[in-house]
Amino acid sequence: MQLNEYDKMFAFENDYWWYRGLHELVESCIRMMRLGRHLTILDAGCGTGRSAQVLEPYGTVEGIDYSTAAIDHCERRGLKHCRVGDLNEWQPAADVYDVIVSLDVLCCKGIRDDREILEKFYYALRTDGVLILNLPAFSLLRRIHDAAVSIGRRYRKGHVVRELRRLGFKVIYAGYRLPLLFFIMLAKKVSEKVMGRRTIVSDLTPLPSWINRSLLAFHRLENGLINRGVRFPFGGSLFLVAEKIGGMPSASRDDIIKDTTSGESGDERLKWAY
């Protein structure tokens, strides 16, 4: 990733609609697994640390990222357990983590073998541990933004689900996110080709506050639908939740999640059934 993109991420992550909506969705998954205990969480590819910061109330959060610039930003956030490390060379201990979160990391050009990284995640998770992934979707949407943030591959749901099941995961949820964004991204790609644009820069740019608020509200509405088990047939991203199979606790066996992102009561029981 271009070094200036880390500075942009750090400046935008707290308030920008895309990051906030994704982090709130991940947080709702973490709430499902808390079950009255202190979790050990790994943010694999933690970037500038906002997702790790969001998850700190739920337990001990470790972060790993190959970029020293990213870890410098984590330290600016006051995060004490984030370190420089290459997932390609990472040799985790077995059965360490309750949750592993990896947001738009397996797709990176620097990842030599994404299947091998998934195997490491499985090995490092405890039995009944949960893996939460967000990945860019559909090769059709590859554009200049991908080059700016080092996206080397985009994914289809069926492929990732098969890989997770092959490893022994139970797939709790697999679905695309942000279907409206799919059309915007496609239009942007067409525009880049028509205009002959070559400047390598990401889509991350300042927005008027009212647009940012409106997009966040839309994102939260979508999160509420995802928490109810709705699966969109396409979207800009692919979101997956998978469990390392073993002696599953009752709440996990029922695949139950509380909806905490759409403003509704947390008492309502919501089910994901893949």
Coordinates of N, CA and C in Angstrom, one line a residue, residues 118-205:
L118 N -5.3 -18.7 5.8 CA -6.5 -19.3 6.4 C -6.2 -20.5 7.2
E119 N -5.3 -21.3 6.8 CA -4.9 -22.5 7.6 C -4.3 -22.0 8.9
K120 N -3.5 -21.0 8.9 CA -2.9 -20.5 10.1 C -3.9 -19.9 11.0
F121 N -4.9 -19.2 10.5 CA -6.0 -18.7 11.3 C -6.7 -19.9 12.0
Y122 N -7.0 -21.0 11.3 CA -7.7 -22.1 11.9 C -6.8 -22.7 13.0
Y123 N -5.6 -22.8 12.8 CA -4.6 -23.4 13.7 C -4.6 -22.6 15.0
A124 N -4.6 -21.2 14.8 CA -4.4 -20.3 16.0 C -5.7 -20.1 16.8
L125 N -6.9 -20.5 16.2 CA -8.1 -20.3 16.9 C -8.4 -21.5 17.9
R126 N -9.0 -21.2 19.0 CA -9.4 -22.2 19.9 C -10.7 -22.9 19.3
T127 N -10.9 -24.1 19.8 CA -12.2 -24.7 19.4 C -13.4 -23.8 19.8
D128 N -14.3 -23.7 18.9 CA -15.4 -22.8 19.0 C -15.0 -21.3 18.7
G129 N -13.7 -21.1 18.4 CA -13.3 -19.7 18.1 C -13.9 -19.3 16.7
V130 N -14.0 -18.0 16.5 CA -14.7 -17.4 15.4 C -13.7 -16.6 14.5
L131 N -13.8 -16.8 13.2 CA -13.1 -16.0 12.2 C -14.0 -15.0 11.5
I132 N -13.7 -13.7 11.5 CA -14.5 -12.7 10.8 C -13.6 -12.1 9.7
L133 N -14.1 -12.3 8.5 CA -13.4 -11.8 7.3 C -14.2 -10.8 6.5
N134 N -13.5 -9.7 6.0 CA -14.1 -8.9 5.0 C -13.2 -8.8 3.8
L135 N -13.7 -9.0 2.6 CA -12.9 -9.1 1.4 C -13.5 -8.3 0.3
P136 N -12.7 -7.7 -0.6 CA -13.2 -7.1 -1.7 C -13.8 -8.1 -2.7
A137 N -14.9 -7.8 -3.3 CA -15.7 -8.8 -4.1 C -15.6 -8.5 -5.6
F138 N -15.6 -9.5 -6.4 CA -15.8 -9.5 -7.9 C -14.6 -8.8 -8.6
S139 N -13.9 -9.7 -9.4 CA -12.8 -9.2 -10.2 C -13.3 -8.1 -11.2
L140 N -14.5 -8.1 -11.5 CA -15.1 -7.1 -12.4 C -14.9 -5.7 -11.9
L141 N -14.8 -5.5 -10.6 CA -14.7 -4.2 -10.0 C -13.3 -3.7 -9.8
R142 N -12.3 -4.5 -10.3 CA -10.9 -4.1 -10.2 C -10.7 -2.8 -10.9
R143 N -10.0 -1.8 -10.2 CA -9.8 -0.5 -10.8 C -8.6 0.2 -10.1
I144 N -8.4 1.5 -10.4 CA -7.2 2.2 -9.9 C -7.2 2.2 -8.4
H145 N -8.3 2.2 -7.7 CA -8.3 2.2 -6.2 C -7.5 0.9 -5.7
D146 N -7.7 -0.2 -6.4 CA -7.1 -1.4 -6.0 C -5.6 -1.3 -6.0
A147 N -5.0 -0.7 -7.0 CA -3.6 -0.5 -7.1 C -3.1 0.4 -6.0
A148 N -3.8 1.4 -5.7 CA -3.4 2.4 -4.6 C -3.3 1.7 -3.2
V149 N -4.2 0.8 -3.0 CA -4.3 0.1 -1.6 C -3.8 -1.3 -1.7
S150 N -3.1 -1.7 -2.8 CA -2.5 -3.0 -3.0 C -3.5 -4.2 -2.9
I151 N -4.7 -4.0 -3.5 CA -5.6 -5.2 -3.6 C -5.1 -6.0 -4.8
G152 N -4.7 -7.2 -4.5 CA -4.2 -8.1 -5.6 C -5.3 -9.1 -6.1
R153 N -6.3 -9.3 -5.3 CA -7.3 -10.3 -5.7 C -8.7 -9.9 -5.1
R154 N -9.7 -10.2 -5.9 CA -11.1 -10.0 -5.4 C -11.8 -11.4 -5.3
Y155 N -12.8 -11.5 -4.6 CA -13.4 -12.8 -4.2 C -14.8 -13.0 -4.6
R156 N -15.2 -14.3 -4.8 CA -16.6 -14.7 -4.9 C -16.9 -15.6 -3.7
K157 N -18.2 -15.5 -3.3 CA -18.6 -16.2 -2.1 C -18.4 -17.7 -2.1
G158 N -18.8 -18.3 -3.2 CA -18.7 -19.8 -3.2 C -17.3 -20.3 -3.0
H159 N -16.3 -19.6 -3.6 CA -14.9 -20.0 -3.5 C -14.4 -20.0 -2.0
V160 N -14.7 -18.9 -1.4 CA -14.2 -18.7 0.0 C -14.9 -19.7 0.9
V161 N -16.2 -19.9 0.8 CA -17.0 -20.8 1.6 C -16.4 -22.2 1.5
R162 N -16.1 -22.6 0.2 CA -15.5 -24.0 0.0 C -14.2 -24.1 0.8
E163 N -13.4 -23.1 0.7 CA -12.1 -23.2 1.4 C -12.2 -23.3 2.9
L164 N -13.1 -22.5 3.4 CA -13.3 -22.5 4.9 C -13.8 -23.8 5.3
R165 N -14.8 -24.4 4.6 CA -15.3 -25.7 4.9 C -14.2 -26.8 4.8
R166 N -13.4 -26.7 3.8 CA -12.3 -27.6 3.6 C -11.4 -27.7 4.8
L167 N -11.2 -26.5 5.4 CA -10.3 -26.4 6.6 C -10.9 -27.0 7.9
G168 N -12.3 -27.1 7.9 CA -13.0 -27.5 9.0 C -13.8 -26.5 9.7
F169 N -13.9 -25.3 9.1 CA -14.8 -24.3 9.7 C -16.3 -24.6 9.4
K170 N -17.1 -24.2 10.3 CA -18.5 -24.1 10.1 C -18.8 -22.6 9.6
V171 N -19.4 -22.5 8.4 CA -19.7 -21.1 7.9 C -21.0 -20.7 8.5
I172 N -21.0 -19.7 9.3 CA -22.2 -19.1 10.0 C -22.9 -18.1 9.1
Y173 N -22.1 -17.3 8.5 CA -22.7 -16.3 7.6 C -21.7 -16.0 6.4
A174 N -22.2 -15.9 5.2 CA -21.4 -15.5 4.0 C -22.3 -14.8 3.1
G175 N -22.0 -13.5 2.9 CA -22.8 -12.7 2.0 C -22.1 -11.4 1.6
Y176 N -22.6 -10.9 0.5 CA -22.0 -9.6 0.0 C -22.6 -8.5 0.7
R177 N -21.8 -7.4 0.8 CA -22.2 -6.1 1.4 C -22.2 -5.0 0.4
L178 N -23.0 -4.0 0.7 CA -23.0 -2.7 -0.1 C -23.4 -3.0 -1.6
P179 N -24.5 -3.5 -1.8 CA -24.9 -3.7 -3.3 C -25.0 -2.4 -4.1
L180 N -25.4 -1.3 -3.4 CA -25.5 -0.1 -4.1 C -24.1 0.4 -4.6
L181 N -23.1 0.1 -3.7 CA -21.8 0.5 -4.0 C -21.2 -0.2 -5.2
F182 N -21.7 -1.4 -5.4 CA -21.3 -2.2 -6.6 C -21.5 -1.4 -7.9
F183 N -22.6 -0.8 -8.0 CA -22.9 -0.1 -9.3 C -22.1 1.2 -9.3
I184 N -21.8 1.8 -8.2 CA -21.0 3.0 -8.2 C -19.6 2.7 -8.6
M185 N -19.1 1.6 -8.0 CA -17.7 1.2 -8.3 C -17.6 0.8 -9.8
L186 N -18.6 0.1 -10.3 CA -18.6 -0.3 -11.7 C -18.6 0.9 -12.6
A187 N -19.4 1.9 -12.3 CA -19.4 3.2 -13.0 C -18.1 3.9 -13.0
K188 N -17.5 3.9 -11.8 CA -16.2 4.5 -11.6 C -15.1 3.8 -12.5
K189 N -15.2 2.5 -12.6 CA -14.2 1.8 -13.4 C -14.4 2.2 -14.9
V190 N -15.6 2.2 -15.3 CA -15.9 2.6 -16.7 C -15.4 4.0 -17.0
S191 N -15.7 4.9 -16.1 CA -15.2 6.3 -16.2 C -13.7 6.4 -16.3
E192 N -13.0 5.6 -15.5 CA -11.5 5.6 -15.6 C -11.0 5.2 -16.9
K193 N -11.7 4.1 -17.5 CA -11.3 3.6 -18.8 C -11.6 4.7 -19.9
V194 N -12.8 5.2 -19.8 CA -13.2 6.2 -20.9 C -12.3 7.5 -20.8
M195 N -12.0 7.9 -19.6 CA -11.2 9.1 -19.4 C -9.7 8.9 -19.5
G196 N -9.3 7.6 -19.6 CA -7.9 7.2 -19.7 C -7.1 7.6 -18.4
R197 N -7.8 7.6 -17.3 CA -7.1 8.0 -16.0 C -6.0 7.0 -15.6
R198 N -4.9 7.6 -15.2 CA -3.7 6.7 -14.8 C -3.2 7.0 -13.4
T199 N -3.6 8.1 -12.8 CA -3.1 8.5 -11.5 C -3.5 7.5 -10.5
I200 N -2.5 6.9 -9.7 CA -2.8 5.9 -8.7 C -3.2 6.6 -7.4
V201 N -4.5 6.6 -7.1 CA -5.0 7.2 -5.9 C -6.2 6.4 -5.5
S202 N -6.4 6.3 -4.2 CA -7.6 5.5 -3.7 C -8.9 6.3 -3.8
D203 N -10.0 5.7 -3.5 CA -11.3 6.3 -3.5 C -11.5 7.1 -2.2
L204 N -10.6 7.0 -1.2 CA -10.8 7.6 0.1 C -10.6 9.1 0.0
T205 N -11.7 9.9 -0.1 CA -11.6 11.3 -0.1 C -12.6 11.9 0.8

